[in-house]
Structure formats: structure tokens, C-alpha cells
Amino acid sequence: MRSIDLVITDLDNTLYDWVHFFTASLYAMTQKAALILSVSEEQLLKELQKVHQRYHNTEHPFALLETETVKHYTKGLSRKKQMNALDEAFHAFNAVRNRELTLYQGVRQGLQRLVNSGVTVVGHTEATLPNAVFRLKKLGLTPFFHGLHAPAHGGLPHPKGPSPTTANQGIKIVTLPPKQRKPDVAVLKGILDEWDAKPETSLYIGDSLIKDMSMAVEAGLASAWAKYGTHHPDEAWKKLVRISHWTEEDVAQAETLRMRYPNLEPDAVLDQSFEQIFSHFHFEPANKGTCSYA
């Protein structure tokens, strides 16, 4: 059984169902905003997608404030006052998110077991830092992580001030270059260098065969496919595609990657739970007895 001392895990759709909670939250917000603005939901969805495509980020924070309809409706107001004018819509988003953002089965228990084993655990995500940090804190996961690798927020500042950080949370933040995205193996090589780790004793866990697993395999890491994170109801997926930042170029690139890795086989398939990693790998610290994170 392969020994692992560094675990790199994706966040969205690996630790929790991002597709479900985000689409449910965004559509609840859109429905309320349409009533406030006296426009159709379809109109707002079209404008939201344009904002998402502009930033190449489907969950661009406060994208609603950058839609043409809202800019016209709140012309002359500060961002804080714009947010206040749409407070009910943002409240609807937050209420649904608070209810629907939950961990997959076995995630908390699995992370606790990893910490107890003494290995280093770091997160890697293409979600921007404010969103990734918020979710880790909201779900109570910060005690399980040594570090987080994510891109910085690339838009306007939070209407009420600085974005949330991991201050006093014991997590090392490593900001990724905006153009260094999955499945670029340079991303993983950078993470390995940051934690002084070797590919043969490192494990990558993620839900995407094309982006996560292909990257891990090419970089020489052990790979665990979180297949349980790929099951999304058709309705939720269609809603996501409707407002996503994906362009025709993005779709073509994904198809190219699929053709490049037609027979990709990860080292482990997690079809039921995150905890299945313990049936495939042995976890122990690189220098036994020196890991202080517990």
C-alpha cells in the first residue's frame, strides 16, 4: 500500500456539493432581485452570465451589483448603498447557502483521521480566496488544514470592506497566479515545492477526471477520484450551465483534454465516501513524531 505524507485535496464537489448549494442560492437571489428591480429573472440571469464571463468566474462575488440592470437602478450610489438596496436578494442567497452548504458523507471524519495520522493536509481550489476561505470557516474545516492554495479575488472590493481572510486560523495561504489553472502540472509542482514534498508520497483528491486526476497522474502523484462528487441532478446542472462563465473556447478545451486522456485510470475511485482513501493508501508523516498539527 502506497505511503502518503502530503494530502492535497480539491474543495468544491470534493468536500461538499458546490453545484447544488450554489445554484440553489443564486437562483433564490435572482428571484428576489427580479421582484425588487421589476425585471424578469431571465433578464437578470443573462446579465449575470455576462459578468461571470467577464471575470471567468461563475461565482464572482457580488456579480449582481455589476449587472446592467442593477447599475441603472442604483446609479450614483456607493457599492455599500447598492448592496443595501438589494439586501433582501442577498439575504435570500445567504439563507439558502446556510441551509444547503453541507459536507459530503465521511469528509469531517476523514480529515480528522488524516490529522491524527500526522500527515500534512492542504487545500487546492480554483475558487477565489474569499469564497474558499468562507466555506472552510463556515463548515468548521480550518483546524484540519495546514494550508490553502487558491487564486486571489480579481474584481471590485467587498461592498462592506476587506474580504474575509484566514487570520488567526493557523492556515498558510498561498496565492496562485490567475492564469495557472488546472490541469497545469506546474500548479502541483509549486505545491510540492511549497511543502517540501515528493510526488511519490503525495496524494491528490478531486472530483474531476479531466482536470484533477490527469494533473495528478502527469505530475507523478497518487490520485484519488472523488466520483461521489460527480453526481448532480440534471436540473441543477442545467441551471449552472445557464449562468456559468464557460465559453465555446472553454468547452473546446475540455473536449481536447478528454481526447488527450481517453483511458485515464486514477489509483483509487471513491464512489461512496471521502473515507475510502484509507482503504487504498497508508498515511504517516514524513518525519514521524515531528508534526505538531493535531
PDB file of C-alpha atoms in Angstrom:
ATOM      1  CA  MET A   1       0.000   0.000   0.000  1.00  0.00           C
ATOM      2  CA  ARG A   2       1.456   3.360  -1.059  1.00  0.00           C
ATOM      3  CA  SER A   3       2.594   5.588   1.832  1.00  0.00           C
ATOM      4  CA  ILE A   4       1.441   9.218   1.808  1.00  0.00           C
ATOM      5  CA  ASP A   5       2.741  12.167   3.842  1.00  0.00           C
ATOM      6  CA  LEU A   6       1.127  15.066   1.910  1.00  0.00           C
ATOM      7  CA  VAL A   7      -2.564  15.163   1.008  1.00  0.00           C
ATOM      8  CA  ILE A   8      -3.729  17.799  -1.467  1.00  0.00           C
ATOM      9  CA  THR A   9      -7.484  17.975  -1.765  1.00  0.00           C
ATOM     10  CA  ASP A  10      -9.776  19.886  -4.051  1.00  0.00           C
ATOM     11  CA  LEU A  11     -12.645  21.655  -2.264  1.00  0.00           C
ATOM     12  CA  ASP A  12     -15.714  22.166  -4.487  1.00  0.00           C
ATOM     13  CA  ASN A  13     -17.620  18.945  -5.227  1.00  0.00           C
ATOM     14  CA  THR A  14     -14.982  17.001  -3.302  1.00  0.00           C
ATOM     15  CA  LEU A  15     -15.685  18.118   0.263  1.00  0.00           C
ATOM     16  CA  TYR A  16     -19.220  19.449  -0.356  1.00  0.00           C
ATOM     17  CA  ASP A  17     -21.755  19.703  -3.185  1.00  0.00           C
ATOM     18  CA  TRP A  18     -20.915  23.074  -4.704  1.00  0.00           C
ATOM     19  CA  VAL A  19     -23.199  22.664  -7.730  1.00  0.00           C
ATOM     20  CA  HIS A  20     -26.259  22.113  -5.552  1.00  0.00           C
ATOM     21  CA  PHE A  21     -25.780  24.795  -2.918  1.00  0.00           C
ATOM     22  CA  PHE A  22     -24.540  27.471  -5.318  1.00  0.00           C
ATOM     23  CA  THR A  23     -27.237  27.116  -7.968  1.00  0.00           C
ATOM     24  CA  ALA A  24     -29.958  26.968  -5.316  1.00  0.00           C
ATOM     25  CA  SER A  25     -28.578  30.093  -3.630  1.00  0.00           C
ATOM     26  CA  LEU A  26     -28.009  32.106  -6.790  1.00  0.00           C
ATOM     27  CA  TYR A  27     -31.442  31.386  -8.221  1.00  0.00           C
ATOM     28  CA  ALA A  28     -33.097  32.319  -4.911  1.00  0.00           C
ATOM     29  CA  MET A  29     -31.215  35.618  -5.026  1.00  0.00           C
ATOM     30  CA  THR A  30     -32.153  36.208  -8.656  1.00  0.00           C
ATOM     31  CA  GLN A  31     -35.827  35.571  -7.979  1.00  0.00           C
ATOM     32  CA  LYS A  32     -35.891  38.125  -5.155  1.00  0.00           C
ATOM     33  CA  ALA A  33     -33.808  40.663  -7.098  1.00  0.00           C
ATOM     34  CA  ALA A  34     -36.129  40.437 -10.100  1.00  0.00           C
ATOM     35  CA  LEU A  35     -39.044  41.454  -7.879  1.00  0.00           C
ATOM     36  CA  ILE A  36     -37.118  44.382  -6.406  1.00  0.00           C
ATOM     37  CA  LEU A  37     -35.952  45.599  -9.823  1.00  0.00           C
ATOM     38  CA  SER A  38     -39.219  44.882 -11.664  1.00  0.00           C
ATOM     39  CA  VAL A  39     -37.480  42.863 -14.380  1.00  0.00           C
ATOM     40  CA  SER A  40     -37.676  39.244 -15.450  1.00  0.00           C
ATOM     41  CA  GLU A  41     -35.499  36.587 -13.867  1.00  0.00           C
ATOM     42  CA  GLU A  42     -34.362  35.615 -17.360  1.00  0.00           C
ATOM     43  CA  GLN A  43     -33.038  39.132 -17.968  1.00  0.00           C
ATOM     44  CA  LEU A  44     -31.014  39.063 -14.756  1.00  0.00           C
ATOM     45  CA  LEU A  45     -29.671  35.585 -15.496  1.00  0.00           C
ATOM     46  CA  LYS A  46     -28.418  36.769 -18.893  1.00  0.00           C
ATOM     47  CA  GLU A  47     -26.710  39.757 -17.314  1.00  0.00           C
ATOM     48  CA  LEU A  48     -25.207  37.667 -14.524  1.00  0.00           C
ATOM     49  CA  GLN A  49     -23.692  35.293 -17.048  1.00  0.00           C
ATOM     50  CA  LYS A  50     -22.060  38.223 -18.850  1.00  0.00           C
ATOM     51  CA  VAL A  51     -20.460  39.344 -15.592  1.00  0.00           C
ATOM     52  CA  HIS A  52     -19.307  35.798 -14.855  1.00  0.00           C
ATOM     53  CA  GLN A  53     -17.762  35.515 -18.314  1.00  0.00           C
ATOM     54  CA  ARG A  54     -16.041  38.882 -17.941  1.00  0.00           C
ATOM     55  CA  TYR A  55     -14.229  37.638 -14.844  1.00  0.00           C
ATOM     56  CA  HIS A  56     -14.063  33.986 -15.959  1.00  0.00           C
ATOM     57  CA  ASN A  57     -15.634  33.115 -12.617  1.00  0.00           C
ATOM     58  CA  THR A  58     -19.132  31.684 -12.183  1.00  0.00           C
ATOM     59  CA  GLU A  59     -19.262  32.681  -8.521  1.00  0.00           C
ATOM     60  CA  HIS A  60     -17.777  36.151  -8.862  1.00  0.00           C
ATOM     61  CA  PRO A  61     -18.633  37.850  -5.533  1.00  0.00           C
ATOM     62  CA  PHE A  62     -21.488  40.346  -5.757  1.00  0.00           C
ATOM     63  CA  ALA A  63     -21.804  39.892  -9.514  1.00  0.00           C
ATOM     64  CA  LEU A  64     -25.392  41.117  -9.186  1.00  0.00           C
ATOM     65  CA  LEU A  65     -24.118  44.640  -8.445  1.00  0.00           C
ATOM     66  CA  GLU A  66     -22.278  44.672 -11.783  1.00  0.00           C
ATOM     67  CA  THR A  67     -25.260  43.761 -13.961  1.00  0.00           C
ATOM     68  CA  GLU A  68     -26.533  46.496 -16.272  1.00  0.00           C
ATOM     69  CA  THR A  69     -29.969  46.481 -14.660  1.00  0.00           C
ATOM     70  CA  VAL A  70     -28.624  46.996 -11.148  1.00  0.00           C
ATOM     71  CA  LYS A  71     -26.132  49.649 -12.257  1.00  0.00           C
ATOM     72  CA  HIS A  72     -29.021  51.593 -13.808  1.00  0.00           C
ATOM     73  CA  TYR A  73     -31.274  51.033 -10.784  1.00  0.00           C
ATOM     74  CA  THR A  74     -28.614  52.155  -8.289  1.00  0.00           C
ATOM     75  CA  LYS A  75     -26.880  54.816 -10.393  1.00  0.00           C
ATOM     76  CA  GLY A  76     -24.942  57.264  -8.253  1.00  0.00           C
ATOM     77  CA  LEU A  77     -24.912  55.076  -5.153  1.00  0.00           C
ATOM     78  CA  SER A  78     -21.820  53.717  -3.440  1.00  0.00           C
ATOM     79  CA  ARG A  79     -21.263  49.945  -3.539  1.00  0.00           C
ATOM     80  CA  LYS A  80     -22.324  49.704   0.077  1.00  0.00           C
ATOM     81  CA  LYS A  81     -25.593  51.519  -0.652  1.00  0.00           C
ATOM     82  CA  GLN A  82     -26.085  49.416  -3.789  1.00  0.00           C
ATOM     83  CA  MET A  83     -25.799  46.328  -1.625  1.00  0.00           C
ATOM     84  CA  ASN A  84     -28.251  47.757   0.892  1.00  0.00           C
ATOM     85  CA  ALA A  85     -30.769  48.441  -1.882  1.00  0.00           C
ATOM     86  CA  LEU A  86     -30.677  44.744  -2.759  1.00  0.00           C
ATOM     87  CA  ASP A  87     -30.357  43.491   0.794  1.00  0.00           C
ATOM     88  CA  GLU A  88     -33.362  41.173   0.521  1.00  0.00           C
ATOM     89  CA  ALA A  89     -31.865  39.483  -2.528  1.00  0.00           C
ATOM     90  CA  PHE A  90     -28.503  38.901  -0.857  1.00  0.00           C
ATOM     91  CA  HIS A  91     -30.294  37.709   2.270  1.00  0.00           C
ATOM     92  CA  ALA A  92     -32.110  35.132   0.126  1.00  0.00           C
ATOM     93  CA  PHE A  93     -28.756  33.890  -1.208  1.00  0.00           C
ATOM     94  CA  ASN A  94     -27.277  33.644   2.284  1.00  0.00           C
ATOM     95  CA  ALA A  95     -30.314  31.898   3.744  1.00  0.00           C
ATOM     96  CA  VAL A  96     -30.260  29.150   1.122  1.00  0.00           C
ATOM     97  CA  ARG A  97     -26.478  28.800   1.327  1.00  0.00           C
ATOM     98  CA  ASN A  98     -26.630  28.429   5.108  1.00  0.00           C
ATOM     99  CA  ARG A  99     -29.162  25.648   4.681  1.00  0.00           C
ATOM    100  CA  GLU A 100     -27.688  23.789   1.713  1.00  0.00           C
ATOM    101  CA  LEU A 101     -23.902  24.052   2.164  1.00  0.00           C
ATOM    102  CA  THR A 102     -23.114  20.766   3.900  1.00  0.00           C
ATOM    103  CA  LEU A 103     -20.253  18.282   3.854  1.00  0.00           C
ATOM    104  CA  TYR A 104     -20.338  15.038   1.941  1.00  0.00           C
ATOM    105  CA  GLN A 105     -20.504  11.846   3.955  1.00  0.00           C
ATOM    106  CA  GLY A 106     -17.251  10.959   5.679  1.00  0.00           C
ATOM    107  CA  VAL A 107     -15.411  14.217   4.950  1.00  0.00           C
ATOM    108  CA  ARG A 108     -15.102  15.517   8.509  1.00  0.00           C
ATOM    109  CA  GLN A 109     -14.252  12.074   9.852  1.00  0.00           C
ATOM    110  CA  GLY A 110     -11.734  11.513   7.068  1.00  0.00           C
ATOM    111  CA  LEU A 111      -9.985  14.834   7.610  1.00  0.00           C
ATOM    112  CA  GLN A 112      -9.804  14.155  11.340  1.00  0.00           C
ATOM    113  CA  ARG A 113      -8.182  10.781  10.676  1.00  0.00           C
ATOM    114  CA  LEU A 114      -5.642  12.435   8.377  1.00  0.00           C
ATOM    115  CA  VAL A 115      -4.767  14.991  11.052  1.00  0.00           C
ATOM    116  CA  ASN A 116      -4.461  12.235  13.634  1.00  0.00           C
ATOM    117  CA  SER A 117      -2.069  10.364  11.345  1.00  0.00           C
ATOM    118  CA  GLY A 118       0.269  13.364  11.294  1.00  0.00           C
ATOM    119  CA  VAL A 119       0.298  13.996   7.539  1.00  0.00           C
ATOM    120  CA  THR A 120       0.193  17.460   6.011  1.00  0.00           C
ATOM    121  CA  VAL A 121      -3.198  18.414   4.548  1.00  0.00           C
ATOM    122  CA  VAL A 122      -3.576  21.321   2.121  1.00  0.00           C
ATOM    123  CA  GLY A 123      -6.452  22.549   0.018  1.00  0.00           C
ATOM    124  CA  HIS A 124      -6.209  23.445  -3.660  1.00  0.00           C
ATOM    125  CA  THR A 125      -9.039  25.149  -5.484  1.00  0.00           C
ATOM    126  CA  GLU A 126      -9.824  27.387  -8.428  1.00  0.00           C
ATOM    127  CA  ALA A 127     -12.418  29.176  -6.304  1.00  0.00           C
ATOM    128  CA  THR A 128     -11.086  32.602  -5.334  1.00  0.00           C
ATOM    129  CA  LEU A 129      -9.683  33.045  -1.839  1.00  0.00           C
ATOM    130  CA  PRO A 130     -12.669  34.889  -0.315  1.00  0.00           C
ATOM    131  CA  ASN A 131     -15.067  32.130  -1.388  1.00  0.00           C
ATOM    132  CA  ALA A 132     -12.759  29.258  -0.457  1.00  0.00           C
ATOM    133  CA  VAL A 133     -11.894  30.715   2.942  1.00  0.00           C
ATOM    134  CA  PHE A 134     -15.539  31.448   3.726  1.00  0.00           C
ATOM    135  CA  ARG A 135     -16.563  27.864   3.045  1.00  0.00           C
ATOM    136  CA  LEU A 136     -13.748  26.331   5.073  1.00  0.00           C
ATOM    137  CA  LYS A 137     -14.660  28.538   8.026  1.00  0.00           C
ATOM    138  CA  LYS A 138     -18.399  28.058   7.623  1.00  0.00           C
ATOM    139  CA  LEU A 139     -18.026  24.285   7.607  1.00  0.00           C
ATOM    140  CA  GLY A 140     -15.575  24.279  10.505  1.00  0.00           C
ATOM    141  CA  LEU A 141     -12.768  22.762   8.449  1.00  0.00           C
ATOM    142  CA  THR A 142      -9.921  25.194   9.142  1.00  0.00           C
ATOM    143  CA  PRO A 143      -8.494  23.106  12.033  1.00  0.00           C
ATOM    144  CA  PHE A 144      -7.855  20.256   9.595  1.00  0.00           C
ATOM    145  CA  PHE A 145      -5.784  22.222   7.074  1.00  0.00           C
ATOM    146  CA  HIS A 146      -2.173  23.323   7.138  1.00  0.00           C
ATOM    147  CA  GLY A 147      -2.533  25.427   4.002  1.00  0.00           C
ATOM    148  CA  LEU A 148      -4.723  26.620   1.153  1.00  0.00           C
ATOM    149  CA  HIS A 149      -3.643  27.279  -2.444  1.00  0.00           C
ATOM    150  CA  ALA A 150      -6.123  29.455  -4.365  1.00  0.00           C
ATOM    151  CA  PRO A 151      -6.233  32.443  -6.734  1.00  0.00           C
ATOM    152  CA  ALA A 152      -6.865  35.931  -5.384  1.00  0.00           C
ATOM    153  CA  HIS A 153     -10.138  37.759  -5.960  1.00  0.00           C
ATOM    154  CA  GLY A 154      -9.803  39.642  -9.228  1.00  0.00           C
ATOM    155  CA  GLY A 155     -12.607  42.170  -9.095  1.00  0.00           C
ATOM    156  CA  LEU A 156     -14.041  45.074  -7.146  1.00  0.00           C
ATOM    157  CA  PRO A 157     -13.635  45.053  -3.350  1.00  0.00           C
ATOM    158  CA  HIS A 158     -16.285  43.759  -0.960  1.00  0.00           C
ATOM    159  CA  PRO A 159     -19.013  46.423  -0.558  1.00  0.00           C
ATOM    160  CA  LYS A 160     -18.507  46.486   3.204  1.00  0.00           C
ATOM    161  CA  GLY A 161     -14.724  46.369   3.320  1.00  0.00           C
ATOM    162  CA  PRO A 162     -11.897  43.794   3.181  1.00  0.00           C
ATOM    163  CA  SER A 163     -12.705  40.252   2.116  1.00  0.00           C
ATOM    164  CA  PRO A 164     -12.532  37.512   4.748  1.00  0.00           C
ATOM    165  CA  THR A 165      -9.092  36.085   5.487  1.00  0.00           C
ATOM    166  CA  THR A 166      -7.705  33.200   7.455  1.00  0.00           C
ATOM    167  CA  ALA A 167      -6.188  35.449  10.113  1.00  0.00           C
ATOM    168  CA  ASN A 168      -5.668  33.583  13.375  1.00  0.00           C
ATOM    169  CA  GLN A 169      -6.855  30.342  11.792  1.00  0.00           C
ATOM    170  CA  GLY A 170      -3.452  28.671  11.568  1.00  0.00           C
ATOM    171  CA  ILE A 171      -3.672  28.228   7.804  1.00  0.00           C
ATOM    172  CA  LYS A 172      -0.887  29.185   5.431  1.00  0.00           C
ATOM    173  CA  ILE A 173      -2.295  30.981   2.397  1.00  0.00           C
ATOM    174  CA  VAL A 174      -0.543  30.616  -0.956  1.00  0.00           C
ATOM    175  CA  THR A 175      -1.971  32.798  -3.701  1.00  0.00           C
ATOM    176  CA  LEU A 176      -1.876  31.195  -7.134  1.00  0.00           C
ATOM    177  CA  PRO A 177      -1.179  33.126 -10.351  1.00  0.00           C
ATOM    178  CA  PRO A 178      -4.518  33.836 -12.091  1.00  0.00           C
ATOM    179  CA  LYS A 179      -3.508  32.044 -15.294  1.00  0.00           C
ATOM    180  CA  GLN A 180      -2.057  28.978 -13.570  1.00  0.00           C
ATOM    181  CA  ARG A 181      -5.105  26.731 -13.663  1.00  0.00           C
ATOM    182  CA  LYS A 182      -5.905  23.026 -13.666  1.00  0.00           C
ATOM    183  CA  PRO A 183      -4.696  20.760 -15.220  1.00  0.00           C
ATOM    184  CA  ASP A 184      -1.359  22.601 -15.453  1.00  0.00           C
ATOM    185  CA  VAL A 185       1.158  20.330 -13.686  1.00  0.00           C
ATOM    186  CA  ALA A 186       3.136  23.435 -12.740  1.00  0.00           C
ATOM    187  CA  VAL A 187       0.432  24.061 -10.144  1.00  0.00           C
ATOM    188  CA  LEU A 188       1.148  20.780  -8.383  1.00  0.00           C
ATOM    189  CA  LYS A 189       4.896  21.146  -8.704  1.00  0.00           C
ATOM    190  CA  GLY A 190       4.584  24.513  -6.991  1.00  0.00           C
ATOM    191  CA  ILE A 191       2.538  22.998  -4.168  1.00  0.00           C
ATOM    192  CA  LEU A 192       5.068  20.189  -3.691  1.00  0.00           C
ATOM    193  CA  ASP A 193       7.903  22.721  -3.528  1.00  0.00           C
ATOM    194  CA  GLU A 194       5.975  24.827  -1.020  1.00  0.00           C
ATOM    195  CA  TRP A 195       5.609  21.868   1.340  1.00  0.00           C
ATOM    196  CA  ASP A 196       8.964  20.238   0.573  1.00  0.00           C
ATOM    197  CA  ALA A 197       7.177  17.089  -0.552  1.00  0.00           C
ATOM    198  CA  LYS A 198       7.855  14.383  -3.111  1.00  0.00           C
ATOM    199  CA  PRO A 199       5.312  13.312  -5.745  1.00  0.00           C
ATOM    200  CA  GLU A 200       5.668   9.624  -4.889  1.00  0.00           C
ATOM    201  CA  THR A 201       4.485  10.249  -1.300  1.00  0.00           C
ATOM    202  CA  SER A 202       1.811  12.829  -2.152  1.00  0.00           C
ATOM    203  CA  LEU A 203      -1.869  12.274  -2.873  1.00  0.00           C
ATOM    204  CA  TYR A 204      -4.292  14.441  -4.844  1.00  0.00           C
ATOM    205  CA  ILE A 205      -8.033  14.060  -4.230  1.00  0.00           C
ATOM    206  CA  GLY A 206     -10.525  15.647  -6.628  1.00  0.00           C
ATOM    207  CA  ASP A 207     -13.823  15.173  -8.428  1.00  0.00           C
ATOM    208  CA  SER A 208     -12.719  15.948 -11.988  1.00  0.00           C
ATOM    209  CA  LEU A 209     -11.125  13.172 -14.018  1.00  0.00           C
ATOM    210  CA  ILE A 210     -10.015  15.598 -16.696  1.00  0.00           C
ATOM    211  CA  LYS A 211      -8.698  18.441 -14.552  1.00  0.00           C
ATOM    212  CA  ASP A 212      -7.777  16.873 -11.215  1.00  0.00           C
ATOM    213  CA  MET A 213      -6.811  13.301 -11.987  1.00  0.00           C
ATOM    214  CA  SER A 214      -4.980  13.979 -15.247  1.00  0.00           C
ATOM    215  CA  MET A 215      -2.905  16.633 -13.482  1.00  0.00           C
ATOM    216  CA  ALA A 216      -2.065  14.331 -10.578  1.00  0.00           C
ATOM    217  CA  VAL A 217      -1.134  11.409 -12.829  1.00  0.00           C
ATOM    218  CA  GLU A 218       1.056  13.540 -15.088  1.00  0.00           C
ATOM    219  CA  ALA A 219       2.840  15.047 -12.083  1.00  0.00           C
ATOM    220  CA  GLY A 220       3.517  11.603 -10.608  1.00  0.00           C
ATOM    221  CA  LEU A 221       1.270  11.929  -7.558  1.00  0.00           C
ATOM    222  CA  ALA A 222      -1.059   9.279  -6.215  1.00  0.00           C
ATOM    223  CA  SER A 223      -4.598  10.039  -7.364  1.00  0.00           C
ATOM    224  CA  ALA A 224      -7.992   9.503  -5.743  1.00  0.00           C
ATOM    225  CA  TRP A 225     -11.062  10.337  -7.811  1.00  0.00           C
ATOM    226  CA  ALA A 226     -13.963  11.624  -5.709  1.00  0.00           C
ATOM    227  CA  LYS A 227     -16.541  10.072  -8.002  1.00  0.00           C
ATOM    228  CA  TYR A 228     -19.261  10.676  -5.411  1.00  0.00           C
ATOM    229  CA  GLY A 229     -18.866  14.384  -6.193  1.00  0.00           C
ATOM    230  CA  THR A 230     -19.845  13.983  -9.853  1.00  0.00           C
ATOM    231  CA  HIS A 231     -23.492  13.073  -9.283  1.00  0.00           C
ATOM    232  CA  HIS A 232     -25.647  16.153  -9.885  1.00  0.00           C
ATOM    233  CA  PRO A 233     -29.372  16.291 -10.714  1.00  0.00           C
ATOM    234  CA  ASP A 234     -29.975  17.315 -14.328  1.00  0.00           C
ATOM    235  CA  GLU A 235     -31.988  20.366 -13.265  1.00  0.00           C
ATOM    236  CA  ALA A 236     -29.212  21.729 -11.046  1.00  0.00           C
ATOM    237  CA  TRP A 237     -26.618  21.165 -13.770  1.00  0.00           C
ATOM    238  CA  LYS A 238     -28.725  22.912 -16.408  1.00  0.00           C
ATOM    239  CA  LYS A 239     -29.179  25.870 -14.072  1.00  0.00           C
ATOM    240  CA  LEU A 240     -25.432  26.064 -13.546  1.00  0.00           C
ATOM    241  CA  VAL A 241     -24.665  25.945 -17.263  1.00  0.00           C
ATOM    242  CA  ARG A 242     -27.231  28.704 -17.801  1.00  0.00           C
ATOM    243  CA  ILE A 243     -25.226  31.204 -15.735  1.00  0.00           C
ATOM    244  CA  SER A 244     -21.719  29.766 -15.992  1.00  0.00           C
ATOM    245  CA  HIS A 245     -18.669  31.601 -17.303  1.00  0.00           C
ATOM    246  CA  TRP A 246     -17.932  28.776 -19.742  1.00  0.00           C
ATOM    247  CA  THR A 247     -17.388  29.964 -23.287  1.00  0.00           C
ATOM    248  CA  GLU A 248     -17.202  27.932 -26.501  1.00  0.00           C
ATOM    249  CA  GLU A 249     -13.424  28.050 -26.094  1.00  0.00           C
ATOM    250  CA  ASP A 250     -13.696  26.522 -22.608  1.00  0.00           C
ATOM    251  CA  VAL A 251     -15.898  23.720 -23.907  1.00  0.00           C
ATOM    252  CA  ALA A 252     -13.486  23.033 -26.775  1.00  0.00           C
ATOM    253  CA  GLN A 253     -10.544  22.923 -24.358  1.00  0.00           C
ATOM    254  CA  ALA A 254     -12.373  20.424 -22.146  1.00  0.00           C
ATOM    255  CA  GLU A 255     -13.020  18.213 -25.166  1.00  0.00           C
ATOM    256  CA  THR A 256      -9.338  18.387 -26.123  1.00  0.00           C
ATOM    257  CA  LEU A 257      -8.394  17.222 -22.633  1.00  0.00           C
ATOM    258  CA  ARG A 258     -10.880  14.358 -22.798  1.00  0.00           C
ATOM    259  CA  MET A 259      -9.280  13.195 -26.048  1.00  0.00           C
ATOM    260  CA  ARG A 260      -5.807  13.550 -24.535  1.00  0.00           C
ATOM    261  CA  TYR A 261      -6.659  11.218 -21.647  1.00  0.00           C
ATOM    262  CA  PRO A 262      -9.090   8.655 -23.111  1.00  0.00           C
ATOM    263  CA  ASN A 263      -8.128   5.837 -20.735  1.00  0.00           C
ATOM    264  CA  LEU A 264      -7.244   7.721 -17.584  1.00  0.00           C
ATOM    265  CA  GLU A 265      -7.299   5.487 -14.511  1.00  0.00           C
ATOM    266  CA  PRO A 266      -6.781   7.056 -11.072  1.00  0.00           C
ATOM    267  CA  ASP A 267      -5.134   4.992  -8.344  1.00  0.00           C
ATOM    268  CA  ALA A 268      -8.332   4.976  -6.301  1.00  0.00           C
ATOM    269  CA  VAL A 269     -12.008   5.553  -7.046  1.00  0.00           C
ATOM    270  CA  LEU A 270     -14.034   6.950  -4.158  1.00  0.00           C
ATOM    271  CA  ASP A 271     -17.576   6.135  -5.211  1.00  0.00           C
ATOM    272  CA  GLN A 272     -19.171   6.284  -1.769  1.00  0.00           C
ATOM    273  CA  SER A 273     -17.204   8.405   0.663  1.00  0.00           C
ATOM    274  CA  PHE A 274     -14.099  10.510   1.251  1.00  0.00           C
ATOM    275  CA  GLU A 275     -13.039   7.995   3.906  1.00  0.00           C
ATOM    276  CA  GLN A 276     -12.449   5.348   1.245  1.00  0.00           C
ATOM    277  CA  ILE A 277      -8.936   6.781   0.837  1.00  0.00           C
ATOM    278  CA  PHE A 278      -7.922   4.764   3.897  1.00  0.00           C
ATOM    279  CA  SER A 279      -8.602   1.535   2.024  1.00  0.00           C
ATOM    280  CA  HIS A 280      -6.116   2.495  -0.685  1.00  0.00           C
ATOM    281  CA  PHE A 281      -3.275   4.391   0.991  1.00  0.00           C
ATOM    282  CA  HIS A 282      -1.209   4.366   4.177  1.00  0.00           C
ATOM    283  CA  PHE A 283      -0.821   7.755   5.860  1.00  0.00           C
ATOM    284  CA  GLU A 284       2.146   8.744   8.016  1.00  0.00           C
ATOM    285  CA  PRO A 285       4.189  11.939   8.476  1.00  0.00           C
ATOM    286  CA  ALA A 286       7.385  12.427   6.501  1.00  0.00           C
ATOM    287  CA  ASN A 287       9.318  12.744   9.765  1.00  0.00           C
ATOM    288  CA  LYS A 288       7.497  10.681  12.341  1.00  0.00           C
ATOM    289  CA  GLY A 289       6.878  12.441  15.595  1.00  0.00           C
ATOM    290  CA  THR A 290       7.650  15.970  14.348  1.00  0.00           C
ATOM    291  CA  CYS A 291       4.215  17.044  13.111  1.00  0.00           C
ATOM    292  CA  SER A 292       2.725  19.490  15.617  1.00  0.00           C
ATOM    293  CA  TYR A 293      -0.632  19.836  13.883  1.00  0.00           C
ATOM    294  CA  ALA A 294      -3.186  17.691  15.699  1.00  0.00           C
TER     295      ALA A 294
END
